[in-house]
Short mmCIF file of C-alpha atoms and ligand atoms in Angstrom, two decimals:
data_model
loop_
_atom_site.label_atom_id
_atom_site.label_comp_id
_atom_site.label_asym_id
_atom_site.label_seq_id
_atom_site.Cartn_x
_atom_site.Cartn_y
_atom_site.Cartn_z
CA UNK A 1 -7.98 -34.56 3.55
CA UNK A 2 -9.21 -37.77 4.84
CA UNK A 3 -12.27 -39.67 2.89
CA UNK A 4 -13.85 -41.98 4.81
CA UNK A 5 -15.07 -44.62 2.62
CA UNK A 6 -18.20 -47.48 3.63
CA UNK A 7 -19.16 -50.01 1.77
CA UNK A 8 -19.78 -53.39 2.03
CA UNK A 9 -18.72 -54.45 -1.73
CA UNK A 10 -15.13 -55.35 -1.12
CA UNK A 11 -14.81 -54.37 -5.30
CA UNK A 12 -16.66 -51.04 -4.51
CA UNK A 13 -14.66 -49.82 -2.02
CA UNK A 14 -10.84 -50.18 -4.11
CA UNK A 15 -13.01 -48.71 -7.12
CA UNK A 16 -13.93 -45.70 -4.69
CA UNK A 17 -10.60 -45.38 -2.96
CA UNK A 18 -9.06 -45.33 -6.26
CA UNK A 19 -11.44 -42.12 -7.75
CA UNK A 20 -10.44 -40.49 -3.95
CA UNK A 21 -6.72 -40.87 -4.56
CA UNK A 22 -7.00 -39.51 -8.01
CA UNK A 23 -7.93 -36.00 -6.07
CA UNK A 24 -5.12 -36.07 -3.92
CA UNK A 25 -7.60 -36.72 -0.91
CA UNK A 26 -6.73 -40.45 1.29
CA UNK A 27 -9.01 -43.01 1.12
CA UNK A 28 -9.82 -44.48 4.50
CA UNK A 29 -12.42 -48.09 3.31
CA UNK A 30 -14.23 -48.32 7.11
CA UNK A 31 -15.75 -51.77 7.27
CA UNK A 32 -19.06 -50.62 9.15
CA UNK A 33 -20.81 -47.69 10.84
CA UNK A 34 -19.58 -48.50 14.15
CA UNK A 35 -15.85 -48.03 12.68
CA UNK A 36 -17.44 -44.67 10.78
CA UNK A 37 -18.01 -43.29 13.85
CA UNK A 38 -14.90 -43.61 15.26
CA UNK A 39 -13.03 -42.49 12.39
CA UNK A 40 -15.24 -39.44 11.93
CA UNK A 41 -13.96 -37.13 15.17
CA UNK A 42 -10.10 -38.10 13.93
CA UNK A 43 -11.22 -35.68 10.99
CA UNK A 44 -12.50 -36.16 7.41
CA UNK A 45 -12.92 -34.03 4.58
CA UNK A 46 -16.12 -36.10 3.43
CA UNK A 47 -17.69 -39.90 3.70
CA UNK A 48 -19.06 -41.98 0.98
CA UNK A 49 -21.71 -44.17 2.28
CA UNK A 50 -23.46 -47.48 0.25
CA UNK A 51 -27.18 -47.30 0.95
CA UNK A 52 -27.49 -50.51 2.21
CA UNK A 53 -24.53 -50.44 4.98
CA UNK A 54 -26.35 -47.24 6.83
CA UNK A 55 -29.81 -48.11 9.37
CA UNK A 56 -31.92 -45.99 10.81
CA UNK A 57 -30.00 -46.49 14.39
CA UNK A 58 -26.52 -45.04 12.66
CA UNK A 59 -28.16 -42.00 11.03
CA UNK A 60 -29.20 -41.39 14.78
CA UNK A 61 -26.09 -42.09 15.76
CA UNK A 62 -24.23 -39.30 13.14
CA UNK A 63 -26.82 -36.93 13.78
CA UNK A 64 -25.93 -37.06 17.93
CA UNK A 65 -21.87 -36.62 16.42
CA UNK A 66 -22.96 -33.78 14.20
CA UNK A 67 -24.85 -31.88 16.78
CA UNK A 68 -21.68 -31.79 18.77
CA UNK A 69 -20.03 -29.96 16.06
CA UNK A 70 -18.58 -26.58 15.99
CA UNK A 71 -20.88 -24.11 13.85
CA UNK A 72 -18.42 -23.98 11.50
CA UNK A 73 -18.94 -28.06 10.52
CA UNK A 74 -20.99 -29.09 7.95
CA UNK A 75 -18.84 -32.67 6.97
CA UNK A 76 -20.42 -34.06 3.47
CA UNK A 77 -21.95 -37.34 3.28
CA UNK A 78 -21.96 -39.28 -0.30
CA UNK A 79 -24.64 -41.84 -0.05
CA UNK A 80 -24.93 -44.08 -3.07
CA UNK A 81 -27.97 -45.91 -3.22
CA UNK A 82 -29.04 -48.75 -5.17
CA UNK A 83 -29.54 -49.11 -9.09
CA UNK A 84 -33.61 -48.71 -9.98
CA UNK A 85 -35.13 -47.51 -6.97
CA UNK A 86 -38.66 -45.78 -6.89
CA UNK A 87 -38.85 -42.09 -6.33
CA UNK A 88 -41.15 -42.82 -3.08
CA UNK A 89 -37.93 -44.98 -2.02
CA UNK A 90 -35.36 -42.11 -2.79
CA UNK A 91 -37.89 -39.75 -1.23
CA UNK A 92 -38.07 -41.47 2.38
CA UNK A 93 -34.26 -42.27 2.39
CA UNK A 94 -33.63 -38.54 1.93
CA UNK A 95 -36.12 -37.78 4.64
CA UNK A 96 -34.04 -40.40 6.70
CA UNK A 97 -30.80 -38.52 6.09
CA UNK A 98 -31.97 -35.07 6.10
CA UNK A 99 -30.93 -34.89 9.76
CA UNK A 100 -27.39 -35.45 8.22
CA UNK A 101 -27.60 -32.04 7.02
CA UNK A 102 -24.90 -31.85 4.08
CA UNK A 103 -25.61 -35.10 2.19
CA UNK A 104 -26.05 -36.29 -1.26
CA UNK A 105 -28.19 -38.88 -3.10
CA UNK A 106 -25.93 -40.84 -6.32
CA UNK A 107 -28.13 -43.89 -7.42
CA UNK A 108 -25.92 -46.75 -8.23
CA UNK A 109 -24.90 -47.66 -11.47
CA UNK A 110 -22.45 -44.27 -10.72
CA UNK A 111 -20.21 -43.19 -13.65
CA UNK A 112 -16.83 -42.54 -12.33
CA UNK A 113 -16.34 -39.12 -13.67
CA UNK A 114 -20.07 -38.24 -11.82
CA UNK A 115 -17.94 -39.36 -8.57
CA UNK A 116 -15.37 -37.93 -8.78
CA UNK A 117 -17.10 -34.39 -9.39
CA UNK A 118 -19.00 -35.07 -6.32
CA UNK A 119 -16.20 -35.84 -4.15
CA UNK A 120 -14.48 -32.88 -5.74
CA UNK A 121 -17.26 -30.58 -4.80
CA UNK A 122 -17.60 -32.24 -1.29
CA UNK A 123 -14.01 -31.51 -0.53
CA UNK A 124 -13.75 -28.01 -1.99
CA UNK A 125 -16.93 -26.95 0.37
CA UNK A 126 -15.00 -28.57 3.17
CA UNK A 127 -11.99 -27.07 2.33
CA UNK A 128 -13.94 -23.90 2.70
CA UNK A 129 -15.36 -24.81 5.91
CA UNK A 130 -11.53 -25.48 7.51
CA UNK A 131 -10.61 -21.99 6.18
CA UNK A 132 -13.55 -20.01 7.99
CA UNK A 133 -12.79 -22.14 11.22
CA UNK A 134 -9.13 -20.63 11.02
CA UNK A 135 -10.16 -17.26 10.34
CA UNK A 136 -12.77 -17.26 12.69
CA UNK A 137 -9.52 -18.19 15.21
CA UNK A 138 -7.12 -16.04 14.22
CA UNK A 139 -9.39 -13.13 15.05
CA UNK A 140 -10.69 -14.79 18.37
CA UNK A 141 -7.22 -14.79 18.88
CA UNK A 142 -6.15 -11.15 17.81
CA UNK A 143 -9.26 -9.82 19.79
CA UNK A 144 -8.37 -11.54 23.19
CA UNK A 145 -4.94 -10.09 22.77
CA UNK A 146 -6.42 -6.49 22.27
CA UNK A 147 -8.42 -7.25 25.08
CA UNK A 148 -5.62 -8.74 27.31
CA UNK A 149 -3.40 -5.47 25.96
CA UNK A 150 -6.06 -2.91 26.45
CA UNK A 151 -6.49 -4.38 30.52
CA UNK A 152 -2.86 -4.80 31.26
CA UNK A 153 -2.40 -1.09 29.95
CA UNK A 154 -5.00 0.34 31.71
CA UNK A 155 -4.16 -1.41 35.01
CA UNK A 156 -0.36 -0.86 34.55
CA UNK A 157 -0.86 3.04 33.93
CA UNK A 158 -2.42 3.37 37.35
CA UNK A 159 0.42 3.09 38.89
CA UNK A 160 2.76 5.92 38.16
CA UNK A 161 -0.49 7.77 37.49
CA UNK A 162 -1.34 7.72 41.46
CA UNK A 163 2.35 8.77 41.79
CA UNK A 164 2.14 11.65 40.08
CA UNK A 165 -1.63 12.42 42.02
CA UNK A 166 0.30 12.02 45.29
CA UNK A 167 3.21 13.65 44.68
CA UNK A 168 1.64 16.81 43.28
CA UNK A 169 -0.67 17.20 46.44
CA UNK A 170 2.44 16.48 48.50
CA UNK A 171 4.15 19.23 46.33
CA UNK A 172 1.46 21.47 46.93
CA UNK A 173 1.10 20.63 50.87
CA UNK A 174 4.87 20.76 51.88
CA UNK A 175 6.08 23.50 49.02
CA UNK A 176 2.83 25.44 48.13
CA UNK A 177 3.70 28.61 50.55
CA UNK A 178 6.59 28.71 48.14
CA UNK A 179 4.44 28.58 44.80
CA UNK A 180 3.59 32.19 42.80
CA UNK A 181 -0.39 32.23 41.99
CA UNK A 182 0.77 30.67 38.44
CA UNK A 183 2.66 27.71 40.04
CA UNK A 184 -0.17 26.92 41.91
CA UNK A 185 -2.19 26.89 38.93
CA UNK A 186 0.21 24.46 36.76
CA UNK A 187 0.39 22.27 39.75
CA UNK A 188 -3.65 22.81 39.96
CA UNK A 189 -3.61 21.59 36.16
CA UNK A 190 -1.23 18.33 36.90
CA UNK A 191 -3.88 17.37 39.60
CA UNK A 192 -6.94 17.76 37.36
CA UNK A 193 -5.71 15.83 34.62
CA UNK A 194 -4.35 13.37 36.84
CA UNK A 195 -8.17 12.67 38.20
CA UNK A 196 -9.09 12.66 34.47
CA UNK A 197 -6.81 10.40 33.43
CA UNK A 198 -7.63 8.43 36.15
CA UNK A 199 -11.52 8.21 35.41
CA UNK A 200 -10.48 7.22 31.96
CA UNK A 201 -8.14 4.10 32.94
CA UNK A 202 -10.85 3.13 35.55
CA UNK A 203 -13.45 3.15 32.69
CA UNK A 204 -11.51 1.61 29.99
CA UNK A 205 -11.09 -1.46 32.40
CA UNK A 206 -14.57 -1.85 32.76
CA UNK A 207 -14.97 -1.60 29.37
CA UNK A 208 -12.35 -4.50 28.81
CA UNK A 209 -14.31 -6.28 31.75
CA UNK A 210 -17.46 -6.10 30.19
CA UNK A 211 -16.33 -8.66 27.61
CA UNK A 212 -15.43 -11.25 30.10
CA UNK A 213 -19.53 -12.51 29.98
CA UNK A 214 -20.63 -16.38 29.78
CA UNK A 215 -21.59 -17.56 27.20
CA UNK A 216 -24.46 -19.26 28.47
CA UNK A 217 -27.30 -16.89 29.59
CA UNK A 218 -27.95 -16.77 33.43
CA UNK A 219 -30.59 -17.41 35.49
CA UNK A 220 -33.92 -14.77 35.09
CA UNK A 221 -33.00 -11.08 37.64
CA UNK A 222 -35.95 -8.95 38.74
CA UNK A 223 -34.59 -5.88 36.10
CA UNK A 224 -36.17 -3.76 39.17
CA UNK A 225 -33.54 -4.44 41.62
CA UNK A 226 -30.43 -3.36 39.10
CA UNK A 227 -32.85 -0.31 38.71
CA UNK A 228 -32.87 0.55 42.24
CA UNK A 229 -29.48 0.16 42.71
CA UNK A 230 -28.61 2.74 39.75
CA UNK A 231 -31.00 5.31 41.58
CA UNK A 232 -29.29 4.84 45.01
CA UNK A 233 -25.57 4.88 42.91
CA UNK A 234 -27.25 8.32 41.18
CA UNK A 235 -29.29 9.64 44.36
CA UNK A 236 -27.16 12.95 44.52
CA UNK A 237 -27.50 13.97 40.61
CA UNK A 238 -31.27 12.89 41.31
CA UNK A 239 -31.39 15.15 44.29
CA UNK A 240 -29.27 17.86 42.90
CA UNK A 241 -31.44 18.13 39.64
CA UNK A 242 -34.85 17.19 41.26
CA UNK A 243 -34.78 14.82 38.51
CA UNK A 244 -38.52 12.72 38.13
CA UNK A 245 -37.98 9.48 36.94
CA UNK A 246 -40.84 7.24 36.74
CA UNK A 247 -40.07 3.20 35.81
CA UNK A 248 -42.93 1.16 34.99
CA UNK A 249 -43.25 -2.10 34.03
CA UNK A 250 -40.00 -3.50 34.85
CA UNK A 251 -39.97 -7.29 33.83
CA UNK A 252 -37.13 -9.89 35.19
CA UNK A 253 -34.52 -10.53 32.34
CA UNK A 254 -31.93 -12.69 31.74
CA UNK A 255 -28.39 -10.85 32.82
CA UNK A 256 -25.83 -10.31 35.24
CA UNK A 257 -27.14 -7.52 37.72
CA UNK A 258 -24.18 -5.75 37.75
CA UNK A 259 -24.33 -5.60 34.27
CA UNK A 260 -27.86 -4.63 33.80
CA UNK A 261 -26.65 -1.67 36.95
CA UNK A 262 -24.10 -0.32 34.80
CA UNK A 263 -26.56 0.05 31.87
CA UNK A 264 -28.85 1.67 33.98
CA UNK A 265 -26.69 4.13 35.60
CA UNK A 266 -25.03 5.08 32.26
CA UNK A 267 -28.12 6.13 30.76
CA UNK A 268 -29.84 8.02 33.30
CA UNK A 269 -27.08 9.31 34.43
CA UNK A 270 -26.69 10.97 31.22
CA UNK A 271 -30.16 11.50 31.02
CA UNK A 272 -29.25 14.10 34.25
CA UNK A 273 -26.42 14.91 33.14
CA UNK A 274 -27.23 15.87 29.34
CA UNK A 275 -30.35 18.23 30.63
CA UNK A 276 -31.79 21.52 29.96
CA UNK A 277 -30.77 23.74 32.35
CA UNK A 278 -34.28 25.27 31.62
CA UNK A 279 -36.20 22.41 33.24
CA UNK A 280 -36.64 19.54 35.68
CA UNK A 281 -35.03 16.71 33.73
CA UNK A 282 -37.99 13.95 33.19
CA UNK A 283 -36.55 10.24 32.86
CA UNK A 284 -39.32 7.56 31.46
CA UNK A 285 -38.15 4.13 31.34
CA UNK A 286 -40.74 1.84 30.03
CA UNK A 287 -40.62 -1.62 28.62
CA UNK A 288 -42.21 -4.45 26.25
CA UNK A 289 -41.48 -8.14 24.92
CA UNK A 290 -40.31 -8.44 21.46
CA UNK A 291 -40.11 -11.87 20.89
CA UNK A 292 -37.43 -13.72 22.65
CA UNK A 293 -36.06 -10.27 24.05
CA UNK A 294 -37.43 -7.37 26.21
CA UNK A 295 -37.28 -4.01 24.69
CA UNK A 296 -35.91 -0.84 27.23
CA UNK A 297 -36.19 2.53 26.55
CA UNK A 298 -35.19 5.69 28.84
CA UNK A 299 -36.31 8.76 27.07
CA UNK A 300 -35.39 12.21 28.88
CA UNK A 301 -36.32 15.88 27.90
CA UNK A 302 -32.77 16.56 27.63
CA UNK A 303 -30.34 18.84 24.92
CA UNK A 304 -30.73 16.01 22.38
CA UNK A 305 -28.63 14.52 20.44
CA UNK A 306 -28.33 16.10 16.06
CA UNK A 307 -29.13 12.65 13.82
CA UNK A 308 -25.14 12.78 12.31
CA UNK A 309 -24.13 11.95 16.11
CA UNK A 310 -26.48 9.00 16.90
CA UNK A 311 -24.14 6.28 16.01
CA UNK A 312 -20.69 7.88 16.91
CA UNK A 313 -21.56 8.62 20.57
CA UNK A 314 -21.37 4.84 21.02
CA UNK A 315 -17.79 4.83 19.87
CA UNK A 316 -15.02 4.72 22.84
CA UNK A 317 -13.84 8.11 24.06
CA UNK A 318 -16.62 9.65 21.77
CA UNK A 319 -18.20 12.79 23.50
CA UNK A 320 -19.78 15.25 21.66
CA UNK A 321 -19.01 18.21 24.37
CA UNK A 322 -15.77 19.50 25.78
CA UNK A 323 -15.02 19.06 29.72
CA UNK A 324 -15.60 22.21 30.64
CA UNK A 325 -19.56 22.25 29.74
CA UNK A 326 -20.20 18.17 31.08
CA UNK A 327 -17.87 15.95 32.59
CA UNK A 328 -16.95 12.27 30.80
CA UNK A 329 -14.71 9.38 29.50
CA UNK A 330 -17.10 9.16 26.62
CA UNK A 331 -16.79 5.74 27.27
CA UNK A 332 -20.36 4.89 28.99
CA UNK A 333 -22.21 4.09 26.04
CA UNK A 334 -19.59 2.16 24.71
CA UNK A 335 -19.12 0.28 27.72
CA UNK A 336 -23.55 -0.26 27.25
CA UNK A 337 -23.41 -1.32 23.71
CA UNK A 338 -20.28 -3.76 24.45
CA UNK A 339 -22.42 -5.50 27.51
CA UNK A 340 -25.76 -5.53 25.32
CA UNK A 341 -24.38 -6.65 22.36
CA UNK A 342 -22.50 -9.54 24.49
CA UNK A 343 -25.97 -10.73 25.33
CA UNK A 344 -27.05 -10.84 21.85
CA UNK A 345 -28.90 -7.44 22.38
CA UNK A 346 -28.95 -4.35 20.70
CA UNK A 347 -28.96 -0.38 21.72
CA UNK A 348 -29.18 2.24 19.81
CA UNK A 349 -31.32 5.99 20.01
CA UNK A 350 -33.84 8.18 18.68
CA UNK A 351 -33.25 11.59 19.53
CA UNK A 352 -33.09 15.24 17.45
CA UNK A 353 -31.33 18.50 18.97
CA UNK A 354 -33.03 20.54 21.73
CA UNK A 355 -35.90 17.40 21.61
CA UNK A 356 -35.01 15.58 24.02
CA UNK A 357 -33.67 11.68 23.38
CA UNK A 358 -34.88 7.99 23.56
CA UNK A 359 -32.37 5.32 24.55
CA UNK A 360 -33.69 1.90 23.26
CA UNK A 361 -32.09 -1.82 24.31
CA UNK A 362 -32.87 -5.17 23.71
CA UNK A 363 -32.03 -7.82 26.16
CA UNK A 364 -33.00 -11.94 26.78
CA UNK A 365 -36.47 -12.53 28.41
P1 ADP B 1 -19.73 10.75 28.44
O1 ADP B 1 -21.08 11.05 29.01
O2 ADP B 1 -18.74 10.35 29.46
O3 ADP B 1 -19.23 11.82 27.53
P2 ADP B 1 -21.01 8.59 26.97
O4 ADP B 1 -20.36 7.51 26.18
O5 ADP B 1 -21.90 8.20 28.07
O6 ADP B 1 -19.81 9.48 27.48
O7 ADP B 1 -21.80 9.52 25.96
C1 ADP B 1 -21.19 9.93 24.75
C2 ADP B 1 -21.75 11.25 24.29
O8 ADP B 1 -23.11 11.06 23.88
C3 ADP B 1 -21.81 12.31 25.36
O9 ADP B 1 -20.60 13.00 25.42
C4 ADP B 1 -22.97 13.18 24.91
O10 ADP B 1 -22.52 14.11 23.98
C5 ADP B 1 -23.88 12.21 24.19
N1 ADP B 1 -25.03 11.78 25.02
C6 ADP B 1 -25.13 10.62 25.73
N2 ADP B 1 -26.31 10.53 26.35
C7 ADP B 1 -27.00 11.66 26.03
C8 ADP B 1 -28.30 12.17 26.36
N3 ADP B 1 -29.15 11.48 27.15
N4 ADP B 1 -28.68 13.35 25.82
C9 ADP B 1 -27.84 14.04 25.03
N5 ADP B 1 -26.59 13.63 24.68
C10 ADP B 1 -26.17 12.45 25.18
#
């Protein structure tokens, strides 16, 4: 690792680069802050700074390089200052550096061995640093390739999976005069499963899609509009059920539509879907600002959900029911927490058995 070395003492600087090459690090003597900064992006492991070579306009200077770091960079600064200094001097140079972040005071006359420890520590922390930073990429890296695996998989499958939807109504149309009452009901059983596989592929690529959100937050949305376009997406369930569903207070927040109209429609719609059949399903979906976030929650006076369950239905291709009773993918509130937790959100829900349950998200004001 690189040590970037400035001092103005021509004797200093050999005396430093000397304790640096002792730890196997490479000295690199910089003769002023102006050649600092360039050296500093080429990478360095830590810098040892004299007092006296560093102004107010160069601490500005590394603070405007540092805030351009990744959040994984914290470089160490050594700053030796000189001998038999007050503590009100020490006090407002450290104030003066503090923007610097990682930095430490050594007051000049410095004991060799004292440096060296320093530098030692400096480096190790650093070393530290680099090793995070190539974690931190490795799974970046393993995680796009799930992601990139899990889309081209669920795309590819579609494919020979409409073939075998196409051919088995073809089979049926052209040949079903031909079919017993049992072959009609095996080729009844390839169609089915065909559709279900189908909704399943469709919803584990929008559950690969849902990663694919900026990083930046967008522009404010009136929350209202992704609401109304859930309702018109779930008018027939609403119709069907004669489900009430009363919204109020619905603030603008700051997501994709689309994104907020997926959330919605997953949750009411299992709101309908996940009713009593001994009443009118009631949907409330109120909200309130929690600091830097609005908090959601659609409650419904559905089945309920038993307290073991709360955290597993959010799993993909979790369902706590079998076809037959209510259709799914299990994959709609895992498709909801992977778009809320992309926006730095959080859902989760309150909710006993036969009582009813309260969906809760948080999402950017
Ligand atoms: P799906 O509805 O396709 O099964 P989801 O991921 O949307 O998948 O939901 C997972 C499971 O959570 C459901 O199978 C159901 O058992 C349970 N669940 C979700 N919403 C509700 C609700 N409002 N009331 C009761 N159970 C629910």
């Amino acid at each position: 690792m690189r040590v970037l070395i400035l001092t103005p003492v021509g004797r200093d600087a050999a005396l430093l680069a000397q304790i640096v090459e002792a730890l196997s690090a490479e000295p690199v003597i910089v003769p002023d802050a102006a050649a600092l900064l360039q050296e500093l992006p080429l990478g360095v492991g830590a810098s040892i700074l004299a007092d006296e070579a560093i102004r107010p306009q160069h601490v500005q200077a590394l603070t405007t390089w540092l805030s351009a770091e990744p959040p994984w960079s914290d470089p160490p600064f050594i700053i030796l200052t000189p001998a038999g200094q007050t503590k009100e001097y020490s006090y407002h140079r450290s104030r003066e550096f503090s923007t610097l972040g990682n930095f430490t005071l050594i007051e000049r006359p410095v004991r060799p061995e004292a440096l060296q420890s320093a530098v030692r520590a400096a480096l190790r922390g650093r070393m530290k640093q680099y090793e995070v930073r190539s974690r931190q990429e490795a799974l970046l890296r393993a995680n796009e390739d799930l992601e990139q695996f899990a889309h081209s998989a669920s795309h590819d499958l579609k494919e020979p999976l409409r073939n075998i939807r196409i051919f088995s109504e073809l089979l049926l149309k052209e040949y079903g005069s031909k079919l017993d009452a049992r072959g009609a009901d095996f080729l009844d059983v390839v169609g089915s499963s065909a559709l279900r596989m189908d909704n399943l592929l469709a919803d584990l690529l929008a559950y690969t899609e849902a990663s694919s959100i900026p990083d930046d937050l967008p522009v404010p949305i009136q929350a209202r509009d992704a609401l109304d376009a859930a309702l018109g997406n779930l008018a027939a369930a609403i119709q069907e059920t004669d489900a009430q569903i009363i919204a109020e207070n619905v603030p603008a927040v700051r997501m994709r539509g689309s994104h907020l109209q997926q959330v919605f429609q997953n949750l009411i719609g299992n709101a309908i879907k996940y009713r009593r059949e001994s009443c009118r399903p009631r949907i409330a979906l109120q909200s309130s600002r929690l600091e830097q976030f609005w908090l959601f929650s659609i409650a419904d006076n559905g089945i309920g959900i038993a307290p073991e369950h709360r955290e597993k239905i959010f799993g993909i291709f979790q369902r706590l029911h079998s076809n037959g009773r209510y259709s799914g993918t299990g994959m709609g509130l895992a498709i909801c927490q992977r778009i809320i937790e992309r926006y730095r959100g959080r859902i989760w829900v309150e909710s006993e058995l036969g009582q009813g349950s309260k969906f809760f998200f948080t999402i950017p004001a």
